[in-house]
mmCIF file of C-alpha atoms and ligand atoms in Angstrom:
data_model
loop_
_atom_site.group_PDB
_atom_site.id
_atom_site.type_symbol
_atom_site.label_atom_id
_atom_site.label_comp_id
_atom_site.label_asym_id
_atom_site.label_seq_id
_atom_site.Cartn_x
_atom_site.Cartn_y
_atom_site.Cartn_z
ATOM 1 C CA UNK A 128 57.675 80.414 195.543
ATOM 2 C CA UNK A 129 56.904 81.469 198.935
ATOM 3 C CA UNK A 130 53.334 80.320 199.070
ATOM 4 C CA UNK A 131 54.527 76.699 196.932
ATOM 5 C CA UNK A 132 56.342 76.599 200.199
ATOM 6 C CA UNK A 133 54.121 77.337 202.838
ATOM 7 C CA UNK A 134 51.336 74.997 200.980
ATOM 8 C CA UNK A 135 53.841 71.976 201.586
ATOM 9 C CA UNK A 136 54.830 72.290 204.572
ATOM 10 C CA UNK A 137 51.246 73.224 205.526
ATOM 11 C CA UNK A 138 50.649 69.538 203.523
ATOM 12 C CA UNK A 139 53.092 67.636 205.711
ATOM 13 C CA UNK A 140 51.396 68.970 209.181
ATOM 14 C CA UNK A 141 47.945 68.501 208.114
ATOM 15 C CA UNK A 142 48.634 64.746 206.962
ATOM 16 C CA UNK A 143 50.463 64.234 210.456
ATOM 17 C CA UNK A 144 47.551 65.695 212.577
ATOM 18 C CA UNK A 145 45.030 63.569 209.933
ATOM 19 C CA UNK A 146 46.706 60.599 210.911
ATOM 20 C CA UNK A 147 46.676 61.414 214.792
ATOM 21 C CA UNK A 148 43.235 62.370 214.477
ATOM 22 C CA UNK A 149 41.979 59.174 212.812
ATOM 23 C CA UNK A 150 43.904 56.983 215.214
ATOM 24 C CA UNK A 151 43.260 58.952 218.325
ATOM 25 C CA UNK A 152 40.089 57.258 219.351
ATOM 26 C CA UNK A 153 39.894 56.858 223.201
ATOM 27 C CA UNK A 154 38.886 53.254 223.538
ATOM 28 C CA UNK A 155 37.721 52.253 226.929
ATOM 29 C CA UNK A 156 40.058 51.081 229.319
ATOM 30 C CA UNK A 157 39.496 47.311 229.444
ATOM 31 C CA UNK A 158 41.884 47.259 232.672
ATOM 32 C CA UNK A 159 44.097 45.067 230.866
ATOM 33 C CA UNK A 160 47.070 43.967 233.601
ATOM 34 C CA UNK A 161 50.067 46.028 233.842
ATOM 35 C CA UNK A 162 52.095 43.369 235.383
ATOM 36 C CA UNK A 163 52.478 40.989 232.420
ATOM 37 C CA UNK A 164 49.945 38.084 231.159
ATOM 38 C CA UNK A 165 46.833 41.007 230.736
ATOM 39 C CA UNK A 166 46.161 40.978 227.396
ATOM 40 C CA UNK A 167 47.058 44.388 226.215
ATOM 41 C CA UNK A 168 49.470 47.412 227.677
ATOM 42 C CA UNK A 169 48.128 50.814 227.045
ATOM 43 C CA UNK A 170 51.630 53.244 226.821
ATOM 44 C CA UNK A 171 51.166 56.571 225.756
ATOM 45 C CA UNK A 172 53.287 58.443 223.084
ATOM 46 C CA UNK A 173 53.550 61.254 220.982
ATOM 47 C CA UNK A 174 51.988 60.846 217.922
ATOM 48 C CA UNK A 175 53.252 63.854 215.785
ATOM 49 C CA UNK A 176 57.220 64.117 216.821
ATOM 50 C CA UNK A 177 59.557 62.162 214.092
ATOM 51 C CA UNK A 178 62.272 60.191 215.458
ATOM 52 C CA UNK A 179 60.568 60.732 218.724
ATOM 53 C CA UNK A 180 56.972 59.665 218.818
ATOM 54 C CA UNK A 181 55.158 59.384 215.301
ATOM 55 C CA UNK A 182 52.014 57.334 213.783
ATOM 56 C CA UNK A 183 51.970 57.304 210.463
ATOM 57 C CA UNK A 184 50.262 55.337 207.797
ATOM 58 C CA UNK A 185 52.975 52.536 208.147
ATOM 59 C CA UNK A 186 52.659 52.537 212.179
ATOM 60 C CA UNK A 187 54.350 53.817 215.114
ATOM 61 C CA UNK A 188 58.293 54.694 214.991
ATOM 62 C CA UNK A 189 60.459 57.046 217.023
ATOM 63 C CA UNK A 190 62.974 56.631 219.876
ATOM 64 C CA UNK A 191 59.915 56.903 222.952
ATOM 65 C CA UNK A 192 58.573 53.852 220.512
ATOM 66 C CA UNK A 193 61.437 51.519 220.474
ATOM 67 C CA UNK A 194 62.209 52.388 224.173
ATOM 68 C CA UNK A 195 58.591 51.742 225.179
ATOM 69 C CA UNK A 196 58.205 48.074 223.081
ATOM 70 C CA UNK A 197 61.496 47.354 224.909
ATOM 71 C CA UNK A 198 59.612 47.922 228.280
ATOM 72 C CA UNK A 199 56.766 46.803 227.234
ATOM 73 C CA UNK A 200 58.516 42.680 226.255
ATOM 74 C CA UNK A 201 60.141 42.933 229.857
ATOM 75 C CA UNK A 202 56.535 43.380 231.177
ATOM 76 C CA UNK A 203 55.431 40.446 229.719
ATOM 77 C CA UNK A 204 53.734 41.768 226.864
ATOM 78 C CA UNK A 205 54.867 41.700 222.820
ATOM 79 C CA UNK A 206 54.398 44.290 220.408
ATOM 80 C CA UNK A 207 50.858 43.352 218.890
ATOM 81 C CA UNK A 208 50.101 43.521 222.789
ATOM 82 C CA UNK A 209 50.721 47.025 222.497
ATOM 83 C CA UNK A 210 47.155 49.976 222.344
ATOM 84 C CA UNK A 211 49.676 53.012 221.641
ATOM 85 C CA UNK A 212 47.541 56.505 222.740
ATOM 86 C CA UNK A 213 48.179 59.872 221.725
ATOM 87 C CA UNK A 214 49.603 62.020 225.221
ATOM 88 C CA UNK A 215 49.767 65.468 224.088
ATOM 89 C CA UNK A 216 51.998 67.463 226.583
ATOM 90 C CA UNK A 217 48.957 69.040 228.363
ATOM 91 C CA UNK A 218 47.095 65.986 228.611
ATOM 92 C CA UNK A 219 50.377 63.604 230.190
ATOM 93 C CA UNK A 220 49.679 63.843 234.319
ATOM 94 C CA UNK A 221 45.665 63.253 233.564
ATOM 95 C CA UNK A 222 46.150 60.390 231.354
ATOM 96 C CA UNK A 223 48.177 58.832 234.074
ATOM 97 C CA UNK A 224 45.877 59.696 237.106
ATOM 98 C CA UNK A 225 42.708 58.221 235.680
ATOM 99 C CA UNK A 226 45.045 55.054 234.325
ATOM 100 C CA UNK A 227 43.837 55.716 230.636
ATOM 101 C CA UNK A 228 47.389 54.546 229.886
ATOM 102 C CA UNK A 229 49.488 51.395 232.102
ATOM 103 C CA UNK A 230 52.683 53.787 231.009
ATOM 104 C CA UNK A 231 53.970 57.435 229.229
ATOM 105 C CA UNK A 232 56.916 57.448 226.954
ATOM 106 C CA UNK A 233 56.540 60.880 225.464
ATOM 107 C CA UNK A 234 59.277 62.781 225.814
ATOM 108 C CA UNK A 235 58.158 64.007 228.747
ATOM 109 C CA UNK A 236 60.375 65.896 231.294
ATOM 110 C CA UNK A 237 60.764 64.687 234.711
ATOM 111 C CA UNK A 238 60.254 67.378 237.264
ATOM 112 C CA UNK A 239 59.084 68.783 240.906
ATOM 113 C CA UNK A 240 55.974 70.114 239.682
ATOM 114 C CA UNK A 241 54.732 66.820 237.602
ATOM 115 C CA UNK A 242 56.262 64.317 240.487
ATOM 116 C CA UNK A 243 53.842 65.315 242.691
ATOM 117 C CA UNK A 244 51.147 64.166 240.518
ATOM 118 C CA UNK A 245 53.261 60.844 239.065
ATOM 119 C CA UNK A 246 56.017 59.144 239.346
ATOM 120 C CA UNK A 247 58.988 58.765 236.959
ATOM 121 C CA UNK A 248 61.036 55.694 235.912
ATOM 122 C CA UNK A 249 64.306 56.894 234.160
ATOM 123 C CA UNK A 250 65.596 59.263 233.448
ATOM 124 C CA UNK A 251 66.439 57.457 229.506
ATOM 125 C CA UNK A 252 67.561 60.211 227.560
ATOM 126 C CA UNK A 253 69.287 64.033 228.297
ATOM 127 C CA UNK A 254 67.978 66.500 225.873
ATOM 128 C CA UNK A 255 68.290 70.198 225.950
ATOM 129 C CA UNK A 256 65.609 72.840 225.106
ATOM 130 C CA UNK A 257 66.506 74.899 221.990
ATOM 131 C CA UNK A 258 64.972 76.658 219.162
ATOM 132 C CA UNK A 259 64.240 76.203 215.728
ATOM 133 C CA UNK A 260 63.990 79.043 212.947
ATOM 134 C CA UNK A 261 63.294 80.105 209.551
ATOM 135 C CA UNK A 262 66.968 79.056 207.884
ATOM 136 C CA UNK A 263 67.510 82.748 206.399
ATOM 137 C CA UNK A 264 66.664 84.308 209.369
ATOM 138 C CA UNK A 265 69.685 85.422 211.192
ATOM 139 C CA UNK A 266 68.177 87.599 213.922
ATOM 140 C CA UNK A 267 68.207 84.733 217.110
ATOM 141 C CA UNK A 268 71.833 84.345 218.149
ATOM 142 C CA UNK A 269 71.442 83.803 221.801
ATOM 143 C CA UNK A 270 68.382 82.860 223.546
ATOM 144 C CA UNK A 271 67.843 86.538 224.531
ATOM 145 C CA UNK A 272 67.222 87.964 221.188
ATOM 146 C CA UNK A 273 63.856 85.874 221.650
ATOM 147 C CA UNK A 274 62.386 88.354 224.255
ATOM 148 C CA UNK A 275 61.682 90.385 220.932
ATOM 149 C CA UNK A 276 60.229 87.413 218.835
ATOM 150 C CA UNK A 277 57.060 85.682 218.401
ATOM 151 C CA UNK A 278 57.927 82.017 220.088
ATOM 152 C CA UNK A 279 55.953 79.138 219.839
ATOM 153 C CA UNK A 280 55.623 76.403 222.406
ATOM 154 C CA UNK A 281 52.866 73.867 223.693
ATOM 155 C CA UNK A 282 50.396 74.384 226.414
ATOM 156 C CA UNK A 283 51.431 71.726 229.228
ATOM 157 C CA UNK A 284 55.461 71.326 228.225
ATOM 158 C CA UNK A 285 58.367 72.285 229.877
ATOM 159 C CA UNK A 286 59.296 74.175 227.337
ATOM 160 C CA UNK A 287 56.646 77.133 227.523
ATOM 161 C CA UNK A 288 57.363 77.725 231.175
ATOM 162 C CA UNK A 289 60.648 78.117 230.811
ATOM 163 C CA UNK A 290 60.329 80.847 228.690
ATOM 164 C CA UNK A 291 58.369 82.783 230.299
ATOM 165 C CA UNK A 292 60.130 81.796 234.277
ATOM 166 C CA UNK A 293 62.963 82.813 232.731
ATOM 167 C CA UNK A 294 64.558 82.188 229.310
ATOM 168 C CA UNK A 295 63.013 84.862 227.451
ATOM 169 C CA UNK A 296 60.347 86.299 229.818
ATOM 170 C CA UNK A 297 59.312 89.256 227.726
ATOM 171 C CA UNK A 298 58.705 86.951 224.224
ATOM 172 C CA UNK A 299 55.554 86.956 222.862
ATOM 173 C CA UNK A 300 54.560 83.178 224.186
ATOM 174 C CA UNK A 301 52.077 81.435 221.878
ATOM 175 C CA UNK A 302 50.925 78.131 223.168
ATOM 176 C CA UNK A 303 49.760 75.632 220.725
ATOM 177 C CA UNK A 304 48.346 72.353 221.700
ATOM 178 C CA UNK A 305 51.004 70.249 219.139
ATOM 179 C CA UNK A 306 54.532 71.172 218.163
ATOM 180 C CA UNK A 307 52.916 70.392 214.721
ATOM 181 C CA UNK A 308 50.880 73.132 214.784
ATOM 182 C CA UNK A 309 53.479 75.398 215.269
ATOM 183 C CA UNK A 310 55.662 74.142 212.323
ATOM 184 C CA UNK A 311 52.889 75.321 210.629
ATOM 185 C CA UNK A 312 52.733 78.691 212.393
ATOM 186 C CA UNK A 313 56.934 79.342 211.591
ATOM 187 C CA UNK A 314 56.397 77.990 207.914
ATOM 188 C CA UNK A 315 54.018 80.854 207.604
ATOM 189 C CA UNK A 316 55.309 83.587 209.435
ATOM 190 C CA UNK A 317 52.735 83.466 212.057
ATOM 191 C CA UNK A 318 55.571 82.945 214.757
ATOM 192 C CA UNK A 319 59.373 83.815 214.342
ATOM 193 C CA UNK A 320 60.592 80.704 216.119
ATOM 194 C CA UNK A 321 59.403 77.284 217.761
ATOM 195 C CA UNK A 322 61.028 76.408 221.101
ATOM 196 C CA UNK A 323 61.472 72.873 222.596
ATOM 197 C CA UNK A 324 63.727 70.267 222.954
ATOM 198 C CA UNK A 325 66.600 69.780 220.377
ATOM 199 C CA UNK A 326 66.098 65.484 220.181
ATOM 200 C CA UNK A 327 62.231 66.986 218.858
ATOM 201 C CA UNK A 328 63.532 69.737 216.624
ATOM 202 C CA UNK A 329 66.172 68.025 215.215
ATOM 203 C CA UNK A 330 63.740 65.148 213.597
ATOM 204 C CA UNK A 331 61.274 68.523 212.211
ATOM 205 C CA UNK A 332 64.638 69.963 210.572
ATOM 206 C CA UNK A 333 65.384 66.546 208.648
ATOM 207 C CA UNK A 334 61.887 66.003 206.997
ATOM 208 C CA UNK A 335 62.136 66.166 203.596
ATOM 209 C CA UNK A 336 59.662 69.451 203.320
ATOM 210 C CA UNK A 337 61.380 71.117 205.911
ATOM 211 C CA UNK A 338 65.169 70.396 204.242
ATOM 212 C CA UNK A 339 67.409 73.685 204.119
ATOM 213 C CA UNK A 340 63.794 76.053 205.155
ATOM 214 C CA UNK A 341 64.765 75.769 209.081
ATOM 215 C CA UNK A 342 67.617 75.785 211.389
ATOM 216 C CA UNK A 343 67.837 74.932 215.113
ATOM 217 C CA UNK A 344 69.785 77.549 217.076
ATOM 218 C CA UNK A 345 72.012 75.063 219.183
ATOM 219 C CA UNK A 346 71.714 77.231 222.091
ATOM 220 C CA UNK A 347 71.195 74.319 225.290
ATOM 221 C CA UNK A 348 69.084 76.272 227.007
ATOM 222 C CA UNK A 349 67.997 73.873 230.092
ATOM 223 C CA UNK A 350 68.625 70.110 230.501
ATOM 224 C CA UNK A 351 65.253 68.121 230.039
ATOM 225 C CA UNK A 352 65.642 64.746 231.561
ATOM 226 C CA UNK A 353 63.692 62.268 229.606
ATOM 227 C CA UNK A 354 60.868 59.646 232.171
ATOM 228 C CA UNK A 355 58.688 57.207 231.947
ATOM 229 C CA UNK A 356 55.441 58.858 233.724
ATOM 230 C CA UNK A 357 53.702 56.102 235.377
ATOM 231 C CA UNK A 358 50.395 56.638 237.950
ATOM 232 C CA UNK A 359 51.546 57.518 241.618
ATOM 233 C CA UNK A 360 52.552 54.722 243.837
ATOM 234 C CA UNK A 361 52.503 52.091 240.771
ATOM 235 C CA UNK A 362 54.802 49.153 241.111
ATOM 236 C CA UNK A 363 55.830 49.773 237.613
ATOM 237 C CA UNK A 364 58.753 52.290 238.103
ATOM 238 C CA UNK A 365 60.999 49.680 239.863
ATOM 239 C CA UNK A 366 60.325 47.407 236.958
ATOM 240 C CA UNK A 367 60.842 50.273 234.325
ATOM 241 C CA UNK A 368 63.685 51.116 235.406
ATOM 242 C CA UNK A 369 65.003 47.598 235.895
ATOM 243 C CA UNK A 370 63.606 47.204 231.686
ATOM 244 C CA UNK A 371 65.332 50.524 231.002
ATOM 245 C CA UNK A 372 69.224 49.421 232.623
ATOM 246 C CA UNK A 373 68.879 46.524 230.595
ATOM 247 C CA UNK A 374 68.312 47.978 227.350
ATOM 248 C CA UNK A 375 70.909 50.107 228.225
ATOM 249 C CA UNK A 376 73.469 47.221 229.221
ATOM 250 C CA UNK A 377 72.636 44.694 226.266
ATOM 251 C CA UNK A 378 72.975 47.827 223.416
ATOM 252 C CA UNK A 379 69.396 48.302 222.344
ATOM 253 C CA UNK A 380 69.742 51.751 223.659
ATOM 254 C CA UNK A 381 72.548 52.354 221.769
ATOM 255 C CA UNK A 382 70.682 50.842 218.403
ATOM 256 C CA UNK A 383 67.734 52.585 219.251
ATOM 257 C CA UNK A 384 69.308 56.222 219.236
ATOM 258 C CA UNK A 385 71.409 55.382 216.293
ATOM 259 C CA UNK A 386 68.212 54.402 214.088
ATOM 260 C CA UNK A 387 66.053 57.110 215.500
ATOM 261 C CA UNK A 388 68.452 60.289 215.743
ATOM 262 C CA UNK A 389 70.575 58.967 213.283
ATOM 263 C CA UNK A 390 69.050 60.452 210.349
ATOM 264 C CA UNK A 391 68.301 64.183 212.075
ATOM 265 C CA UNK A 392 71.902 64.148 212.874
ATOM 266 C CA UNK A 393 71.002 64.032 216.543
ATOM 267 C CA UNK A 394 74.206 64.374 218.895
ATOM 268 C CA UNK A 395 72.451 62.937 221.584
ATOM 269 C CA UNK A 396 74.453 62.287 225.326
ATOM 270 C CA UNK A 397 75.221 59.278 226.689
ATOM 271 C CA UNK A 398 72.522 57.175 228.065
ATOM 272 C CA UNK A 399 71.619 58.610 231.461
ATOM 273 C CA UNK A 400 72.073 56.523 235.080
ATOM 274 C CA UNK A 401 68.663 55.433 236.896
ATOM 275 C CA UNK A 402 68.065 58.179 239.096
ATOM 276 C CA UNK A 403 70.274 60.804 238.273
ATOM 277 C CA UNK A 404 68.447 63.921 237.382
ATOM 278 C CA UNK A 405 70.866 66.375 235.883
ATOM 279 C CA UNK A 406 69.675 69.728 237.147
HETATM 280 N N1 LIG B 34 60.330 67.595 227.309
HETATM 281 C C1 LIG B 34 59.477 68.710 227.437
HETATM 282 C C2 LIG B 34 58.262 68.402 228.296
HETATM 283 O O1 LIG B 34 58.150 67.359 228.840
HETATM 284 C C3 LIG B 34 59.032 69.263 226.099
HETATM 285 C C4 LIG B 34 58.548 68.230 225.130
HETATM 286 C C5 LIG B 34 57.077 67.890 225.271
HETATM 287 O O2 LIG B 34 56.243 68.779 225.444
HETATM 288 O O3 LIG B 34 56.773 66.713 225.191
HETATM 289 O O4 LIG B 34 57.391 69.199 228.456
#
C-alpha cells in the first residue's frame, strides 16, 4: 500500500517537472516592448504550483496566471501575446535584472532584501506561510514542534529564511530547488513536513493523488505579501498597479480567486490596497 502510494504521488511530480522541463526553453529575448504594441510580453510564473502558477499539457492556469493576462491586456498586449517563463524562487531577482522577463507574477514576496534589487507593483494577494504534513501524522501542532523535524523549503523563497531567522531555527532545513520536489520528498518520508505559503499548499492538498495523504497545519506563521517583481526603475510598476486596482474594482479579482482557490478551499483575505505592505 505504502509504496502504491509513494509511486503515485512520485507519478504526479515527475509529470509536473516533465512538463516544466519540456516547456522551459530559454528563448532569446527578442526585446519585444513592454509598453504595449511590441509584439510579445515575456511575464514570468511558476510553472509547478496548482491554483497558483501551473503549465500543464492543456496550458497555463493558476491565480499569478489570470492576474498576469489581466495585466498583461491593460499593457496592450492579448493572451496569444503572452511567452510565459518558468521563475523558480531562486532564479526571480536575476530574471528581472538581465530583463529575461518584461514582468514576475510568481508568488513572489515583496520585501527589503529583494527591493533593493527590483521593484514591486502590488501587493495583490495576503498569504501566510504554513506547513503541510503527512495527514496521520499528528506530531506538528505549533510551528515549534518543527525545530525537531526534517522541513522542506526552496532555495531563494521567503519561506526557507524564515525558518531558520526565526520560525524554527534549529529544524533540519532542506532546500530544494521546486516545492515539487519536496512533495516528493514528504510522500516518501525523506522530510517530515514542507513549509511555504498556505495559497501554495492548499492547491498540493486538493490534487487528486494527494486527497486525504496530507494536511496543512493552519498555523499563519508570517504574512507574505504577494508583487509583481518588475526590473529596477521600470515604468511598469505605476502601470501595474494602475492594471491591478482595476481588476480589483471591476471584480476580476474577485472571479479570479474564486476559480483558482476555490477548489483547494482557499480562505484567502481580501484583496490587498496598492502599497500597503502588511508587516
Ligand atoms: N512567497 C514566498 C516567496 O516569495 C514563497 C513562495 C515562493 O517561493 O514562490 O519566496
Amino acid at each position: 500500500m505504502k509504496l502504491r502510494k509513494v509511486t503515485a504521488a512520485a507519478a504526479v511530480v515527475l509529470a509536473l517537472s516533465t512538463v516544466a522541463t519540456a516547456c522551459g526553453s530559454d528563448d532569446k529575448n527578442d526585446g519585444g516592448s513592454s509598453s504595449g504594441g511590441g509584439k510579445t510580453i515575456k511575464i514570468g510564473i511558476k510553472f509547478d504550483q496548482p491554483g497558483i502558477g501551473q503549465k500543464t499539457p492543456q496550458g497555463y492556469s493558476g491565480f499569478d496566471v489570470d492576474v498576469a493576462t489581466y495585466i498583461a491586456k491593460q499593457l496592450g498586449y492579448n493572451a496569444n501575446q503572452i511567452e510565459w517563463k518558468e521563475s523558480k524562487s531562486a532564479d526571480r531577482e536575476t530574471m528581472l535584472q538581465r530583463g529575461d522577463v518584461d514582468f514576475i507574477a510568481a508568488s513572489y514576496s515583496i520585501n527589503d532584501e529583494r527591493q533593493k534589487k527590483v521593484d514591486f507593483a502590488g501587493p495583490y494577494l495576503l498569504a501566510h506561510q504554513d506547513v503541510l504534513v503527512r495527514a496521520d501524522d499528528n506530531s506538528i501542532k505549533s510551528p515549534s514542534d518543527l525545530n525537531s523535524k526534517k522541513l522542506c523549503s526552496v532555495t531563494g523563497s521567503t519561506s526557507a529564511q524564515n525558518v531558520k531567522d526565526k520560525l524554527a531555527p534549529k529544524a533540519n532545513l532542506q532546500k530544494y530547488p521546486t516545492y515539487s520536489a519536496c512533495l516528493t520528498g514528504l510522500q516518501n518520508g525523506a522530510i517530515d513536513a514542507l513549509t511555504t505559503d498556505d495559497s501554495i499548499l492548499a492547491g498540493y492538498a486538493s490534487q487528486a493523488a494527494f486527497k486525504g495523504k496530507l494536511k496543512l497545519g493552519g498555523f499563519k506563521m508570517t504574512n507574505e505579501n504577494y508583487g509583481i517583481g518588475v526590473k529596477k526603475g521600470s515604468d511598469l510598476k505605476a502601470k501595474i498597479n494602475t492594471a491591478l486596482e482595476k481588476m480589483v474594482s471591476d471584480g476580476s479579482w474577485k472571479q479570479a480567486v474564486e476559480k483558482n482557490f476555490g477548489p483547494a478551499n482557499y480562505k484567502y483575505e481580501p484583496a490587498p490596497k496598492i502599497g500597503n505592505i502588511v508587516q
